[in-house]
Short mmCIF file of C-alpha atoms in Angstrom, two decimals:
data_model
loop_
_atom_site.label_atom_id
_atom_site.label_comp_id
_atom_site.label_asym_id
_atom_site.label_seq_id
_atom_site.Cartn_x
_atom_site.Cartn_y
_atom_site.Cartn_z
CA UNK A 30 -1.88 -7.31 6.97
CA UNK A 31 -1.97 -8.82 10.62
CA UNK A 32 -2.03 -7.12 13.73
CA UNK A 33 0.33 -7.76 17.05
CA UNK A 34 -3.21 -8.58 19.29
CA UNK A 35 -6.69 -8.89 18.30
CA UNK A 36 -7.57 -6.87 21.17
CA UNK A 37 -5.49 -3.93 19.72
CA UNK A 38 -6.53 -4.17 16.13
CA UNK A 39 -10.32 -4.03 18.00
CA UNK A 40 -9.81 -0.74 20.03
CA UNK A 41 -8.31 0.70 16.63
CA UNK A 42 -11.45 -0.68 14.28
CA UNK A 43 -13.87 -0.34 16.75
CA UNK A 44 -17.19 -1.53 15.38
CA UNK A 45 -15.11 -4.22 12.84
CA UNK A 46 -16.36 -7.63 12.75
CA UNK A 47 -13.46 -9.01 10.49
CA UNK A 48 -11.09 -11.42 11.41
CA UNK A 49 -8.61 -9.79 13.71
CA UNK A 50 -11.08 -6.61 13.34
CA UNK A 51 -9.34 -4.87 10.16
CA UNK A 52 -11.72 -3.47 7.89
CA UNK A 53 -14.08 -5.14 5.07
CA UNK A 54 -15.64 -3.76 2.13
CA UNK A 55 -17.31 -0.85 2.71
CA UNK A 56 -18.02 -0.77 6.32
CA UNK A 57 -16.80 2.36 8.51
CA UNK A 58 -14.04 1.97 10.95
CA UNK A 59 -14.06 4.78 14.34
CA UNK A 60 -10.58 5.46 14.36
CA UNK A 61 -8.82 7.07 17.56
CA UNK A 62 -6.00 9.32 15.95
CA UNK A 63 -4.36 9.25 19.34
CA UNK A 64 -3.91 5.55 18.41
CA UNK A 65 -1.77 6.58 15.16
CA UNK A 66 1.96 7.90 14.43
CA UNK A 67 3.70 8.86 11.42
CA UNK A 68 6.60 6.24 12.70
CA UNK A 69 6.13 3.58 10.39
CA UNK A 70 8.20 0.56 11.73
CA UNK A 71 6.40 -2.59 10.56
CA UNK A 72 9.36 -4.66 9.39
CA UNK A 73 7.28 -5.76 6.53
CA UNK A 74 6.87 -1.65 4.74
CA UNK A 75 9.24 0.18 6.83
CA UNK A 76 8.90 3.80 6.32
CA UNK A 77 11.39 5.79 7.80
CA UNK A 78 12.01 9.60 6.21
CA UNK A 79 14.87 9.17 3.48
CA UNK A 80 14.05 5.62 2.48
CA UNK A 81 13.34 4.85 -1.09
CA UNK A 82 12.32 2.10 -3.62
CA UNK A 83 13.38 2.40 -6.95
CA UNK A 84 11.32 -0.49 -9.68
CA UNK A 85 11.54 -1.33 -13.05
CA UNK A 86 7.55 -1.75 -14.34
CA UNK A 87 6.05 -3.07 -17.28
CA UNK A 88 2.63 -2.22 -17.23
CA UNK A 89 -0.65 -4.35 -18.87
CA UNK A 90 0.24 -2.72 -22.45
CA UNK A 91 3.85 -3.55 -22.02
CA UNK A 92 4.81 -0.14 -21.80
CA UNK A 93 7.97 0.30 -19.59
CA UNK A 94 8.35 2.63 -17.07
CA UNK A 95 10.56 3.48 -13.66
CA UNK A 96 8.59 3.59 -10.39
CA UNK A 97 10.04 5.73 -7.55
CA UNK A 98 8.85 5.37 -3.73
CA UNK A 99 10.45 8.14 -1.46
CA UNK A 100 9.53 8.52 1.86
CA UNK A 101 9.50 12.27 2.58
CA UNK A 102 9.34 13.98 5.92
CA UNK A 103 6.38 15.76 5.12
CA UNK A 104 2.83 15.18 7.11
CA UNK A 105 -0.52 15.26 6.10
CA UNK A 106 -3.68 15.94 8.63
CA UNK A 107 -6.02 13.40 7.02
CA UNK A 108 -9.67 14.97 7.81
CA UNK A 109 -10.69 11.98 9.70
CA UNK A 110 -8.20 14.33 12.31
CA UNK A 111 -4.77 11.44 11.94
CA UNK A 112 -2.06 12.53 10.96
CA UNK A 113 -0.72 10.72 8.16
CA UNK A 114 3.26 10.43 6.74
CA UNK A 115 3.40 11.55 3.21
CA UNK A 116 4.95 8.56 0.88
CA UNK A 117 5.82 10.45 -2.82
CA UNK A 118 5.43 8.05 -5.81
CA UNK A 119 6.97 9.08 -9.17
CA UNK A 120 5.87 7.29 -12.23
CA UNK A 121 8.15 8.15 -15.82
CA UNK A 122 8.05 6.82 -18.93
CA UNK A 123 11.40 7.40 -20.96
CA UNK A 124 12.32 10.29 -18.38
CA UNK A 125 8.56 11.73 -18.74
CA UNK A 126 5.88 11.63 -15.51
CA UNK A 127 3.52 10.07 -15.86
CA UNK A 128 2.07 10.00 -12.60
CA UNK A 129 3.01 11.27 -9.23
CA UNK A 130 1.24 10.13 -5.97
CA UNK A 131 1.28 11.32 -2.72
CA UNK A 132 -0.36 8.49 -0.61
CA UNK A 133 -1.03 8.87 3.34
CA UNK A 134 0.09 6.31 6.00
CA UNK A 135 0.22 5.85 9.38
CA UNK A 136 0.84 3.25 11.65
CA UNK A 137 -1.35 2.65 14.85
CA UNK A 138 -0.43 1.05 18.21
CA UNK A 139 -0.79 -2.63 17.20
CA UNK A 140 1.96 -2.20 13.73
CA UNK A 141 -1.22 -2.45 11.13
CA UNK A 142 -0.16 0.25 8.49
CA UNK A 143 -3.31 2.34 7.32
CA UNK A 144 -3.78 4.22 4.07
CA UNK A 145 -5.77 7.02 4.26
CA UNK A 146 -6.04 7.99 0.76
CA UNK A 147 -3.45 10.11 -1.72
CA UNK A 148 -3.38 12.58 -4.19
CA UNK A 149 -3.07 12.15 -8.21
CA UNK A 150 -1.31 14.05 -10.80
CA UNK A 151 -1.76 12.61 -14.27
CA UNK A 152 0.79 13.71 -16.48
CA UNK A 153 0.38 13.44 -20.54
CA UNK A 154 3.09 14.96 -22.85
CA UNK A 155 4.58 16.31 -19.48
CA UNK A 156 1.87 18.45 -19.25
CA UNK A 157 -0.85 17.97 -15.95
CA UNK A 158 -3.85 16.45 -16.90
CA UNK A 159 -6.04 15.60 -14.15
CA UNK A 160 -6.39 14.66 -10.46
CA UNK A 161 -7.84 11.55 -11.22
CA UNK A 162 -7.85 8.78 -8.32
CA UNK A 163 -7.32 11.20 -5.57
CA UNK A 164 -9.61 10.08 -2.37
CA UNK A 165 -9.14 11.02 1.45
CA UNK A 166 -10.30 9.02 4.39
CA UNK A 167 -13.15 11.24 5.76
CA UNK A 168 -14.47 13.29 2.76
CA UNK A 169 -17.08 12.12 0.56
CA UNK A 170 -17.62 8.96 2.12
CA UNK A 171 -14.07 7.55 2.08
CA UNK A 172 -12.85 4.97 4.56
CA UNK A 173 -8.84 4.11 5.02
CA UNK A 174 -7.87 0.54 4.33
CA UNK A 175 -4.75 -1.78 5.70
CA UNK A 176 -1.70 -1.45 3.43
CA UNK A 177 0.02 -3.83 5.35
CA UNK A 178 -0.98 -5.77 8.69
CA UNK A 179 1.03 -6.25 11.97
CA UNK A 180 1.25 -10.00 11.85
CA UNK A 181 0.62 -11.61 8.43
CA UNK A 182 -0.93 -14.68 8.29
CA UNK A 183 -1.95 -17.12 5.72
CA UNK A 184 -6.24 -16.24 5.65
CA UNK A 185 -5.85 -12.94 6.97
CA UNK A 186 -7.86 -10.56 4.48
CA UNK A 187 -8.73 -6.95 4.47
CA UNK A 188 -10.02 -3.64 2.47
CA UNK A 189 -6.58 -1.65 1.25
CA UNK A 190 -8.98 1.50 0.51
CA UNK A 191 -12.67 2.05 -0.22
CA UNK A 192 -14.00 5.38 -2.20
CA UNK A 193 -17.36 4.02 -3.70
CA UNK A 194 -16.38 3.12 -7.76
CA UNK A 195 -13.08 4.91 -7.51
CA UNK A 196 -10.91 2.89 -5.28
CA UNK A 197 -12.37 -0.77 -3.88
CA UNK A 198 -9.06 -2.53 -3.53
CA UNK A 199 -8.81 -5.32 -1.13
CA UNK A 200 -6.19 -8.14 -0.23
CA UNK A 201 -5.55 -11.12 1.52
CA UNK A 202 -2.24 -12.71 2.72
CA UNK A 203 -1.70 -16.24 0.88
CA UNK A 204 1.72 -17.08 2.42
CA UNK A 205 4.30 -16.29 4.73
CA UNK A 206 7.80 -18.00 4.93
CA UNK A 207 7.13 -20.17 2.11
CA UNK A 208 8.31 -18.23 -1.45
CA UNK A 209 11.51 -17.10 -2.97
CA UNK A 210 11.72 -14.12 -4.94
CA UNK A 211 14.44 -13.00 -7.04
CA UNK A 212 14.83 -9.41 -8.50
CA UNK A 213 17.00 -6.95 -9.45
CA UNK A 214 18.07 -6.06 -6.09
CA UNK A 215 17.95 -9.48 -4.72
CA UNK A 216 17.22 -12.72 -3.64
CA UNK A 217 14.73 -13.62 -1.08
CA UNK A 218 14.27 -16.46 0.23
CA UNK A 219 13.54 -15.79 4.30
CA UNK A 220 10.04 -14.49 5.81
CA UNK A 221 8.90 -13.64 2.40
CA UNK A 222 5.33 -12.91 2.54
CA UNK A 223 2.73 -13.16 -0.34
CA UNK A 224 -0.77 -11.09 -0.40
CA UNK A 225 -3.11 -11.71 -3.61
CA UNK A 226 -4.93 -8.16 -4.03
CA UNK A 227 -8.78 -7.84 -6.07
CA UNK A 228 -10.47 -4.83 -7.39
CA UNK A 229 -14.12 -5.98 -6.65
CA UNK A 230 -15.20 -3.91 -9.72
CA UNK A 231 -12.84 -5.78 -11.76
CA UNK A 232 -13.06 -9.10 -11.00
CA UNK A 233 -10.33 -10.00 -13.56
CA UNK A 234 -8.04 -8.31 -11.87
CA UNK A 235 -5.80 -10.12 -9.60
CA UNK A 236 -2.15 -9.00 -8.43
CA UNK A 237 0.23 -11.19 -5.86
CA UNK A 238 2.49 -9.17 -3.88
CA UNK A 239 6.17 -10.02 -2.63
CA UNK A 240 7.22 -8.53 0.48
CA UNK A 241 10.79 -8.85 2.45
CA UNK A 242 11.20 -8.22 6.01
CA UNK A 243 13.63 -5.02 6.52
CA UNK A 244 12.97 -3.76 2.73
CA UNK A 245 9.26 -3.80 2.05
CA UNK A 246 7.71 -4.28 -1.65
CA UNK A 247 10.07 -6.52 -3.73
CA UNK A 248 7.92 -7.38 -6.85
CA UNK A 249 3.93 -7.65 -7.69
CA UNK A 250 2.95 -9.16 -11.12
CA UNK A 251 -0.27 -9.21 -12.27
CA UNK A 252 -1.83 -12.63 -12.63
CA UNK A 253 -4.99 -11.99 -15.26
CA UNK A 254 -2.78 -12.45 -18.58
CA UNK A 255 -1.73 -9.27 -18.97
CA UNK A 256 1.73 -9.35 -17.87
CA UNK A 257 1.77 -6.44 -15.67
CA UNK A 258 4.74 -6.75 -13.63
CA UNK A 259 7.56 -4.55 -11.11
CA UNK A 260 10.37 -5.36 -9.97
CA UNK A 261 12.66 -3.72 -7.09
CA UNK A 262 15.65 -2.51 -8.50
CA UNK A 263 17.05 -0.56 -5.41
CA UNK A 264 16.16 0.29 -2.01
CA UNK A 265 18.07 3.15 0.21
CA UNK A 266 17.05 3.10 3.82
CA UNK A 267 17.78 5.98 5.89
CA UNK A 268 20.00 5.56 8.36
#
């Protein structure tokens, strides 16, 4: 996702030689936590405390399940020393968890949205099973990634995360302004923007992204055959 001025998006990413200086690969990013709040505004993910996102997901097995995003007013000190605002993501499968996420953003000076890594419980049976996926920004060789840029632009690409063979993700923006999305909740057919996202260690894994101005994620589907797909259902912003 874009940033408001190059220049900006530079002092953040020091050290970045990417297009508008948000991060690539694997490359290491000197980040200036005095450059980062837990006010996430960017119209294009707005997080304020109370907001939530509630989708209806058929995974690549066609298993359904409901997808819950709450932002919660809780922080997180991130040990790359920013503090991050804790986003809770509840995954059930006929009333069951599956999965709940905490994931770490926070927004620096120029509106880019960084995640700095989250926390996994896998559920099986109800029962906790493992951790697996968890990664922070500053342990073990983890770098944060853009979830979502300051100024979108068709050929704008970036890292979303990087924890070596664990977490690769990266995405670029394909277009702004120019789809219409209907779901559940709505139709869309102003500013919608459009990122394509790639797991580098699975190259047949491809996933375009909806986004609305003022409401954030409306629907991703994944594009390899396997019919993985969620829709917005509902979104509460607080306020």
């Amino acid at each position: 996702s874009p940033e408001k001025s190059t220049k900006a998006a530079n002092s953040t990413a020091s050290g970045s030689s990417s297009r508008g200086g948000l991060p690539q690969g694997s490359e290491p990013v000197r980040l200036d936590p005095a450059d980062f709040s837990v006010n996430i505004d960017n119209p294009y993910w707005p997080m304020s405390p109370g907001s939530k996102w509630v989708y209806s997901e058929t995974d690549t097995t066609g298993t359904n399940q409901k997808v819950v995003v709450e932002v919660t007013d809780e922080k997180k000190m991130i040990a790359n020393g920013i503090e991050a605002r804790v986003i809770r993501d509840t995954v059930t499968e006929n009333g069951q968890p599956v999965e709940i996420t905490d994931d770490w953003y926070a927004q620096d000076k120029a509106g880019n949205i960084w995640y700095l890594g989250e926390y996994v419980t896998n559920y099986k049976n109800g029962k906790v099973v493992d951790h697996g996926g968890s990664f922070e920004a500053g342990i073990d060789g983890a770098q944060p990634g853009i979830a979502m840029p300051a100024n979108p632009e068709p050929g704008l690409s970036y890292r979303q995360e990087y924890y070596k063979g664990e977490a690769e993700d990266k995405a670029a923006v394909i277009t702004v302004g120019e789809e219409r999305v209907q779901v559940p909740f709505g139709y869309f057919d102003k500013h919608v923007l459009m990122t394509r996202d790639l797991v580098p260690t699975e190259p047949k894994v491809q996933e375009l992204k909806f986004y609305s101005p003022n409401v954030g994620p409306l629907l991703s589907v994944h594009t390899d055959g396997d019919g993985g797909r969620a829709e917005l259902v509902s979104y509460s912003r607080a306020g």
